[in-house]
PDB file of C-alpha atoms in Angstrom:
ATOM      1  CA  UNK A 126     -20.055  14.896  12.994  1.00 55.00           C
ATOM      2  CA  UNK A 127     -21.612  12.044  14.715  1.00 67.00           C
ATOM      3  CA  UNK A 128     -21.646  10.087  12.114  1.00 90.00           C
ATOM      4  CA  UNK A 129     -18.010  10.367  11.908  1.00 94.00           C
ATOM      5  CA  UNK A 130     -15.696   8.533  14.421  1.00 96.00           C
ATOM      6  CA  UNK A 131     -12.272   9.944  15.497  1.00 96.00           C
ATOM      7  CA  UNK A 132      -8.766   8.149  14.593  1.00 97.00           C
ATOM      8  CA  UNK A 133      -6.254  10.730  15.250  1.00 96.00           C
ATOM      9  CA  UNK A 134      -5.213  13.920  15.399  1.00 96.00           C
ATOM     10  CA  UNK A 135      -2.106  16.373  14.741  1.00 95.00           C
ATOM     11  CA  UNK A 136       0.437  15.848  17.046  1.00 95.00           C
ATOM     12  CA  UNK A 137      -0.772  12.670  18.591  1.00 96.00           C
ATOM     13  CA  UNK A 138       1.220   9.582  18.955  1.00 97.00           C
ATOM     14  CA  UNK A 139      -0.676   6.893  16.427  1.00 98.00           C
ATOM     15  CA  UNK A 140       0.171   3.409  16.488  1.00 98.00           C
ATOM     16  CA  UNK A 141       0.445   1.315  13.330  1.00 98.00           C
ATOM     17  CA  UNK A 142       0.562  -2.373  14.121  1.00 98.00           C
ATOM     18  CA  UNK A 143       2.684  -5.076  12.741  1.00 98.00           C
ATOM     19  CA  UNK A 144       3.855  -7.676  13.152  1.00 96.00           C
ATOM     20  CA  UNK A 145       7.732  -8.547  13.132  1.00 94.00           C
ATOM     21  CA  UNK A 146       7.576 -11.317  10.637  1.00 96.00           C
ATOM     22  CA  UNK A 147       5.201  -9.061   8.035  1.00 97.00           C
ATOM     23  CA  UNK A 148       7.185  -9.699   4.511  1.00 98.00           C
ATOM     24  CA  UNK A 149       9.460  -6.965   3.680  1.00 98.00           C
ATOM     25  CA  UNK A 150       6.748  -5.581   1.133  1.00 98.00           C
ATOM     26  CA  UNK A 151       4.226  -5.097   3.742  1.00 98.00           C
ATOM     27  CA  UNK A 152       6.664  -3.584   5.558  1.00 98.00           C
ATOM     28  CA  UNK A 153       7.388  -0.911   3.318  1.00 98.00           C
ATOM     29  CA  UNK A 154       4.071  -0.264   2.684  1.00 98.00           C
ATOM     30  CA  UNK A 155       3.202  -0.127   6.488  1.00 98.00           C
ATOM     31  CA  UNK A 156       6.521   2.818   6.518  1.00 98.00           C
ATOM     32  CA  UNK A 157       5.044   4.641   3.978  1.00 98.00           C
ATOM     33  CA  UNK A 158       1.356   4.662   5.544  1.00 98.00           C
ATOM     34  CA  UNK A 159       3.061   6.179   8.486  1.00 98.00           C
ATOM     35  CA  UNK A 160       4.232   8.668   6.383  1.00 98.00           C
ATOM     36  CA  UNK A 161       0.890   9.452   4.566  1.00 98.00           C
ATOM     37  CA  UNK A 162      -0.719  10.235   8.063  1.00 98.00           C
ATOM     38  CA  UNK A 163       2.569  12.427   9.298  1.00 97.00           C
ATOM     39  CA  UNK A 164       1.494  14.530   5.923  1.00 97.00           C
ATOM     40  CA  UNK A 165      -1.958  14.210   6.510  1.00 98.00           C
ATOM     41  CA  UNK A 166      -2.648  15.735   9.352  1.00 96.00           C
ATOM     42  CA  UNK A 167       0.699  15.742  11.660  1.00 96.00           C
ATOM     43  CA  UNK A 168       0.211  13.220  13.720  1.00 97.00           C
ATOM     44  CA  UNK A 169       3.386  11.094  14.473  1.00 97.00           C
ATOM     45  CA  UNK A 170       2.714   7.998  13.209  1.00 98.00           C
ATOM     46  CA  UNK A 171       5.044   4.762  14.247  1.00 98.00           C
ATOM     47  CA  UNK A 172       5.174   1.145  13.959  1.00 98.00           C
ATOM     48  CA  UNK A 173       4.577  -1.355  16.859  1.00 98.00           C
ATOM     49  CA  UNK A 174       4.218  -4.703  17.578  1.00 97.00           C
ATOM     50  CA  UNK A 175       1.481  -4.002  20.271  1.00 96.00           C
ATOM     51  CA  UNK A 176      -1.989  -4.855  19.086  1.00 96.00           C
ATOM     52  CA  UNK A 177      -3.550  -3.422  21.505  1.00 94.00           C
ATOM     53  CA  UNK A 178      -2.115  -0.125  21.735  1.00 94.00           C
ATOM     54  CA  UNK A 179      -1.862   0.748  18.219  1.00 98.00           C
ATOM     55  CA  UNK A 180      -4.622   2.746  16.070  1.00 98.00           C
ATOM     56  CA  UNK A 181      -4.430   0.691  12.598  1.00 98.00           C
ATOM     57  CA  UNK A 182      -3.475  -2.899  12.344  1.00 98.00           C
ATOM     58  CA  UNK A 183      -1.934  -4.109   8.855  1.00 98.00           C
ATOM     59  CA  UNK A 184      -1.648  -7.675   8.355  1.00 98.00           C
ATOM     60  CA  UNK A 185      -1.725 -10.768   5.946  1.00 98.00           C
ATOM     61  CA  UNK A 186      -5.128 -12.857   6.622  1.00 98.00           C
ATOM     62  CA  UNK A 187      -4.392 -16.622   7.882  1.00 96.00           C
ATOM     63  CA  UNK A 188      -1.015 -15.488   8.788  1.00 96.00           C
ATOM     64  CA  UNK A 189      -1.529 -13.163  11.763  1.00 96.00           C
ATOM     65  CA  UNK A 190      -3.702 -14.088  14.977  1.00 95.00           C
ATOM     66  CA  UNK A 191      -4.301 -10.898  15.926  1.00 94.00           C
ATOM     67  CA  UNK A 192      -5.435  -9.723  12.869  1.00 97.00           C
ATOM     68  CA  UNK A 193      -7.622 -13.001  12.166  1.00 96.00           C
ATOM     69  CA  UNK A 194      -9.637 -12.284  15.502  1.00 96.00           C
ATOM     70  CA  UNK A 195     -10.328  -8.737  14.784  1.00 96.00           C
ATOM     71  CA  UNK A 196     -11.403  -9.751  11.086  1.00 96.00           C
ATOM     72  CA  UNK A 197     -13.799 -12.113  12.405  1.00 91.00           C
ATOM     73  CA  UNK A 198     -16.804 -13.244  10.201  1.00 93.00           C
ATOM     74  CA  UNK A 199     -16.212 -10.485   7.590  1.00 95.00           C
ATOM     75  CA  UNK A 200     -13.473 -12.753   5.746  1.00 96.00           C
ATOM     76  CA  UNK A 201     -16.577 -14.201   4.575  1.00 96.00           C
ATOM     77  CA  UNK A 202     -17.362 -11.477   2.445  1.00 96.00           C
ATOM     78  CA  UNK A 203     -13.853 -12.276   0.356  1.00 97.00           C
ATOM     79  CA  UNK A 204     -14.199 -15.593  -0.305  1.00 97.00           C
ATOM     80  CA  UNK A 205     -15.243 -17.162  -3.373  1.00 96.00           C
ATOM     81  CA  UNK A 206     -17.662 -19.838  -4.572  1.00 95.00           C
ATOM     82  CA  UNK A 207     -15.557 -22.525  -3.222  1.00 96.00           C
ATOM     83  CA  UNK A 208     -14.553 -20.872   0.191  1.00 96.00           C
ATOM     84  CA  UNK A 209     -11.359 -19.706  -0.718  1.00 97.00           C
ATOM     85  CA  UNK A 210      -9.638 -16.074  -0.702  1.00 97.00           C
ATOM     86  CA  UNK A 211      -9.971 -14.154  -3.504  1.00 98.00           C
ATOM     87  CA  UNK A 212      -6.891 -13.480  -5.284  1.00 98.00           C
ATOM     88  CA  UNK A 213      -5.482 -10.122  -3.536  1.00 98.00           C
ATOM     89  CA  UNK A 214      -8.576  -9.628  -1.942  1.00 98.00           C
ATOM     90  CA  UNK A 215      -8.153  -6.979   0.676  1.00 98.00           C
ATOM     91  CA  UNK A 216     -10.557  -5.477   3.901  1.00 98.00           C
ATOM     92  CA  UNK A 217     -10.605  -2.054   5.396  1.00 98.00           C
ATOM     93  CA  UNK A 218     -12.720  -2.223   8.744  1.00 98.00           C
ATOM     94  CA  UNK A 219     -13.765   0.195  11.559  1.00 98.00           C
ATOM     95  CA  UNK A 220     -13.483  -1.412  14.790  1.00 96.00           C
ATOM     96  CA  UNK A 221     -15.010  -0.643  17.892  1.00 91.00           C
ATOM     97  CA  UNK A 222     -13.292   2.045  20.141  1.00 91.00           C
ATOM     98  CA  UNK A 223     -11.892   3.673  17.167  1.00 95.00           C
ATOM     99  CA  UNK A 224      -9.405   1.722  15.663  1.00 97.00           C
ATOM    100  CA  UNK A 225      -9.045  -0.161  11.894  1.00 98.00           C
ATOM    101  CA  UNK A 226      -7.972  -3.192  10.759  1.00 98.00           C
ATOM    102  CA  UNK A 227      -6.339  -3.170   7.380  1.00 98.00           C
ATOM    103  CA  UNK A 228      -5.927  -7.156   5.993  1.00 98.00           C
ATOM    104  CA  UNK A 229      -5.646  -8.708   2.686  1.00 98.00           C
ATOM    105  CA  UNK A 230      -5.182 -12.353   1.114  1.00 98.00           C
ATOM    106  CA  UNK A 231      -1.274 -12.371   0.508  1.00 98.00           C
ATOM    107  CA  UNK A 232       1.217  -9.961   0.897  1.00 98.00           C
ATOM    108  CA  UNK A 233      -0.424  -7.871  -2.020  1.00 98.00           C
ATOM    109  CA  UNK A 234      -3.751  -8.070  -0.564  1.00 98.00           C
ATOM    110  CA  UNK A 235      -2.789  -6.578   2.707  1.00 98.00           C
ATOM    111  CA  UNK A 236      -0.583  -4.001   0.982  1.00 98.00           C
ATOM    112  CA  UNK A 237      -3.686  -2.783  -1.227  1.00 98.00           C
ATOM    113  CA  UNK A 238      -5.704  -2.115   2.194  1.00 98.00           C
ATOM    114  CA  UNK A 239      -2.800  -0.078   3.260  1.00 98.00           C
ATOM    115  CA  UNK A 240      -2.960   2.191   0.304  1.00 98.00           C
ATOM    116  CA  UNK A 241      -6.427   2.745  -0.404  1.00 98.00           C
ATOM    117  CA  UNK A 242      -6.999   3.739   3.562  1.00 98.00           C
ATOM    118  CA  UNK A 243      -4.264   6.573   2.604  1.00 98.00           C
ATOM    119  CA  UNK A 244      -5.635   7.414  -0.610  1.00 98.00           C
ATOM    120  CA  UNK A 245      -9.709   7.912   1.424  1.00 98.00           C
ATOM    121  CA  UNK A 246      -7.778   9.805   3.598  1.00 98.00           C
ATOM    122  CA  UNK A 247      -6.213  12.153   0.768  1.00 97.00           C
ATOM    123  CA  UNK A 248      -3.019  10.899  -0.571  1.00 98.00           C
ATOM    124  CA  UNK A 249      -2.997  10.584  -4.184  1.00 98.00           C
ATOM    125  CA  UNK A 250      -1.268   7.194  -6.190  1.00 98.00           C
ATOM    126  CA  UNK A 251       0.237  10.061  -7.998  1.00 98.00           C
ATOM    127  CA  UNK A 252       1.737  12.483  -5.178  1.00 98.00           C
ATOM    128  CA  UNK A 253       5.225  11.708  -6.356  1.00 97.00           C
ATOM    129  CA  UNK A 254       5.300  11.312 -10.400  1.00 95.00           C
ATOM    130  CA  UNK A 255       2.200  13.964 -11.110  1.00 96.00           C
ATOM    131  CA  UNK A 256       3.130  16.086  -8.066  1.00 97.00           C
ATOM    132  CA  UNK A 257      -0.824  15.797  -7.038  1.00 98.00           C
ATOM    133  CA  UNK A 258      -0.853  17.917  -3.102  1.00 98.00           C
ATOM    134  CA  UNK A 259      -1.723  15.678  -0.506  1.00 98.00           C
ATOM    135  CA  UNK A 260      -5.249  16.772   1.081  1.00 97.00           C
ATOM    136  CA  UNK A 261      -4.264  18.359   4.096  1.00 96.00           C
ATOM    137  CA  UNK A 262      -6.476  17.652   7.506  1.00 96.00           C
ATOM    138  CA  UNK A 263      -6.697  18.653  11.257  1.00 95.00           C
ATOM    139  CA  UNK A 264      -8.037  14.821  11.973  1.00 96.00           C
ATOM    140  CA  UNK A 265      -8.656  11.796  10.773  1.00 97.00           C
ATOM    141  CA  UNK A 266     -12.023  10.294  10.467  1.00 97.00           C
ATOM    142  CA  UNK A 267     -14.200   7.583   9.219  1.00 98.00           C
ATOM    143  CA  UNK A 268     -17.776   6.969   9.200  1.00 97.00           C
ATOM    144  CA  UNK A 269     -19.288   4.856  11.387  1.00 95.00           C
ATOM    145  CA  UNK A 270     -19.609   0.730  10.734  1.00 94.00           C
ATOM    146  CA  UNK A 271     -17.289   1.446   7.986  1.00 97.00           C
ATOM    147  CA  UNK A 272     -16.609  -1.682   5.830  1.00 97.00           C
ATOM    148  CA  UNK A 273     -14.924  -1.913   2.153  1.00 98.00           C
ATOM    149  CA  UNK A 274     -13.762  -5.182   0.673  1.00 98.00           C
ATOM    150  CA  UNK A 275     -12.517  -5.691  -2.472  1.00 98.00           C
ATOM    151  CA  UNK A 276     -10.671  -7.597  -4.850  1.00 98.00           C
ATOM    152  CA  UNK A 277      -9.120  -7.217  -8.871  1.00 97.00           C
ATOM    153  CA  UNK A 278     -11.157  -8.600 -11.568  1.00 96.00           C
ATOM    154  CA  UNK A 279      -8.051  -9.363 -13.657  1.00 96.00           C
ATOM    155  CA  UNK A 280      -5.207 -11.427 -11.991  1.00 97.00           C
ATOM    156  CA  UNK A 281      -2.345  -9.325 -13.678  1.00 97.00           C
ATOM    157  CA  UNK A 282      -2.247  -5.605 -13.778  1.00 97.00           C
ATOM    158  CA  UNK A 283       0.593  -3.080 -14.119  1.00 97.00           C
ATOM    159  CA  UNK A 284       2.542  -0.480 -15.943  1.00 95.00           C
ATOM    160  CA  UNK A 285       4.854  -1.392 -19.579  1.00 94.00           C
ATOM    161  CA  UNK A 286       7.529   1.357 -19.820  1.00 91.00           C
ATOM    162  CA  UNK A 287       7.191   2.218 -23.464  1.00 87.00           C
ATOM    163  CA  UNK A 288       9.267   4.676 -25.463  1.00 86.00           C
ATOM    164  CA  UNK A 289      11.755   4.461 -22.038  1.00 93.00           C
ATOM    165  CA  UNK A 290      13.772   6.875 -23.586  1.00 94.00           C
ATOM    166  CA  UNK A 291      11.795   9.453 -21.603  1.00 93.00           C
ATOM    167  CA  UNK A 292      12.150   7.424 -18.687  1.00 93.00           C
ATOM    168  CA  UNK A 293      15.644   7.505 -18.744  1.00 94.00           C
ATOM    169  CA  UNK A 294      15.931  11.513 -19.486  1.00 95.00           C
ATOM    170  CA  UNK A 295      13.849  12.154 -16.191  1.00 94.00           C
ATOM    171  CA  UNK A 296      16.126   9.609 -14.284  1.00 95.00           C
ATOM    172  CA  UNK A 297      19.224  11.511 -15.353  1.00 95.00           C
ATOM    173  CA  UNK A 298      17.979  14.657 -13.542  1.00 95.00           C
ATOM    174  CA  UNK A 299      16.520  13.482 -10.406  1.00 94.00           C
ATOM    175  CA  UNK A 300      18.380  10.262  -9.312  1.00 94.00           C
ATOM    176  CA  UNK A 301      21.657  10.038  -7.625  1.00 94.00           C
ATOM    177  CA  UNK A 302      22.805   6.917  -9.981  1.00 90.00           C
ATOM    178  CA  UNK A 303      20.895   8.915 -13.170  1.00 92.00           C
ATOM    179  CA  UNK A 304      19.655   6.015 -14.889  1.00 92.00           C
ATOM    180  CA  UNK A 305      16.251   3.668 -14.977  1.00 95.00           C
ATOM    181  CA  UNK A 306      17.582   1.806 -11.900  1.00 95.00           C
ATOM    182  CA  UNK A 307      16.443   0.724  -8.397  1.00 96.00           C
ATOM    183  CA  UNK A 308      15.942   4.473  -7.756  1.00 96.00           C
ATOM    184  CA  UNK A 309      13.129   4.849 -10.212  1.00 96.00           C
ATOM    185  CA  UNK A 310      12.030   1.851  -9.503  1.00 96.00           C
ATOM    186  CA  UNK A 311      11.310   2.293  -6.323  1.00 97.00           C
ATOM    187  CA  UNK A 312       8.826   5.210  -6.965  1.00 97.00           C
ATOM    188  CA  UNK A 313       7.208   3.129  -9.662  1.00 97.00           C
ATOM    189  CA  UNK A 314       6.868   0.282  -8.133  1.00 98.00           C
ATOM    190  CA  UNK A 315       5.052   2.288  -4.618  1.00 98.00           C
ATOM    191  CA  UNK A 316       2.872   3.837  -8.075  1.00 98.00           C
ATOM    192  CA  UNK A 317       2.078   0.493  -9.181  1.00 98.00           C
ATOM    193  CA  UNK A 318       1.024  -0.651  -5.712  1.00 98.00           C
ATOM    194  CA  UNK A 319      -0.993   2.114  -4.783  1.00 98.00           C
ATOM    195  CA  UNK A 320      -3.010   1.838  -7.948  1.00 98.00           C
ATOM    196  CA  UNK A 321      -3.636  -1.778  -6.594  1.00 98.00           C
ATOM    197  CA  UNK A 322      -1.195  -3.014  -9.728  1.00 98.00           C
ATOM    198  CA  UNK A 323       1.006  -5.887  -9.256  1.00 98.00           C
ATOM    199  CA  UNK A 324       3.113  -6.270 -12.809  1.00 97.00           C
ATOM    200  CA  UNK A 325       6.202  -4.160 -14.853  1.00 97.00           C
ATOM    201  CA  UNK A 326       6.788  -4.584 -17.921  1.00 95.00           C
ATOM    202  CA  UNK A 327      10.396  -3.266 -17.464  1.00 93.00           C
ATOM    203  CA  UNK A 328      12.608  -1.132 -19.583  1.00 89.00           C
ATOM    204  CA  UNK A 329      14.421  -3.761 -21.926  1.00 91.00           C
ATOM    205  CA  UNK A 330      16.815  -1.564 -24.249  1.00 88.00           C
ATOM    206  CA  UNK A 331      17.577   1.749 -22.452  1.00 89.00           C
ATOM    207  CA  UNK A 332      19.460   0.941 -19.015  1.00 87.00           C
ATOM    208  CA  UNK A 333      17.891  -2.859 -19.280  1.00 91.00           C
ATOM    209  CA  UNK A 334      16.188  -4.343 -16.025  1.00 94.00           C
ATOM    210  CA  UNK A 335      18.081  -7.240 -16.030  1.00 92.00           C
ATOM    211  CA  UNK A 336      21.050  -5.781 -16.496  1.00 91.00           C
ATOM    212  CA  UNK A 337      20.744  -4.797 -12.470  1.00 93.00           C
ATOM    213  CA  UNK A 338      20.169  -7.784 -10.208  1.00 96.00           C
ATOM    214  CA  UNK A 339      19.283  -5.085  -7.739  1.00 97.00           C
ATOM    215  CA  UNK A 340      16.186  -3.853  -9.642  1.00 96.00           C
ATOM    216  CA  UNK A 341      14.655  -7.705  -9.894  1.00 97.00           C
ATOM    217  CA  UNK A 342      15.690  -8.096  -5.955  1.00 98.00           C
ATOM    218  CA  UNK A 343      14.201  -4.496  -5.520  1.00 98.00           C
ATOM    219  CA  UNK A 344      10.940  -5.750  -7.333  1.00 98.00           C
ATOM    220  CA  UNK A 345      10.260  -9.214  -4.832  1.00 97.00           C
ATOM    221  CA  UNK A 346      11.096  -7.282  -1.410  1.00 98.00           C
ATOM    222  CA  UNK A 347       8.276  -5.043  -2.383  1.00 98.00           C
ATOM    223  CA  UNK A 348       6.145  -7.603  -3.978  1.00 98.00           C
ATOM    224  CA  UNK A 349       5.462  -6.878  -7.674  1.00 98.00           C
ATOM    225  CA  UNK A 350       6.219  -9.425 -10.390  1.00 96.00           C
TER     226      UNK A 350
END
């Protein structure tokens, strides 16, 4: 495999930078990335604020130093006709020495190179609602001078709960609160995000969004509209 460089492997201790100020979305997403490589292949994955020691860096482009120098020239690739960031535009580099940076425009940019990194390494958008096995490994590897960069061709995407009815039945038998709250939410809103979505259209008659303020407040700390 020497085409292949080594990230980690089971039992190791893997840094995941980021940094304190990340927005709460980020955040979340960074937690659950740790989790994707503790299924993965059992490493024991944690959060730090040390660049240097830590395996993957996560950040938002223009608002992170750290992650602007290890970027470097390759922003170039995202920007449009005019210079500026594409709209949730999002990197996925292999650095020298083994390590990644994963950095996007926005907090939904960033958030999108977090997710498709797990879903190369095996963990499917649709491990929780379609019960799809995560693809099990004894390491973690990418090819050498690995680069991917891209960015959504349509500024809104996301999911319209229609017929929530069925929605609702589910919720009754596998949430604590049994209803289309910030429980289901949650996992839909992770599904939207991982398929590099960013909209609901919300349940509006059965257990109404808005009738929650917790599901709207649930829907900004981890970014979708």
């Amino acid at each position: 495999m020497h085409d292949q460089v080594l990230l980690a492997t089971g039992g190791q201790q893997v840094g995941v930078y980021l940094q304190q100020k990340a927005p709460s979305a980020v955040r979340i997403a960074a937690q659950n990335f740790c989790r994707d490589l503790n299924n993965i292949c059992g490493c024991r994955a944690f959060l730090t604020e040390e660049a240097n020691s830590a395996v993957f860096l996560i950040g938002i482009l223009g608002e992170d130093a750290e992650i602007d120098a290890l970027t470097g020239d390759t922003v170039k690739d995202l920007r449009d006709e005019s210079g500026e960031l594409r709209w949730e535009s999002y990197l996925i580099k292999l650095l020298k020495g083994g390590r990644v940076v994963l950095a996007g425009q926005g907090r939904r940019g960033a958030i999108f190179a977090v997710y498709e990194l797990s879903r190369l390494f095996g963990v499917s958008p649709w491990y929780f609602f379609a019960d799809v096995p995560v693809k099990k490994s004894e390491a973690l590897f990418l090819p050498q001078n690995f680069l991917k960069t891209d960015w959504p061709s349509v500024q809104y995407r996301g999911i319209f709960l229609n017929d929530e009815e069925e929605l609702n039945a589910w919720a009754k038998q596998h949430t604590n609160d049994g209803t289309i709250g910030p429980e289901t939410y949650r996992h839909v809103f992770e599904l939207i995000l991982r398929l590099k979505g960013n909209y609901i259209w919300p349940a509006m008659h059965v257990n109404a969004f808005n009738a929650d303020p917790e599901n709207g407040r649930l829907a900004d700390e981890m970014g979708i509209v």
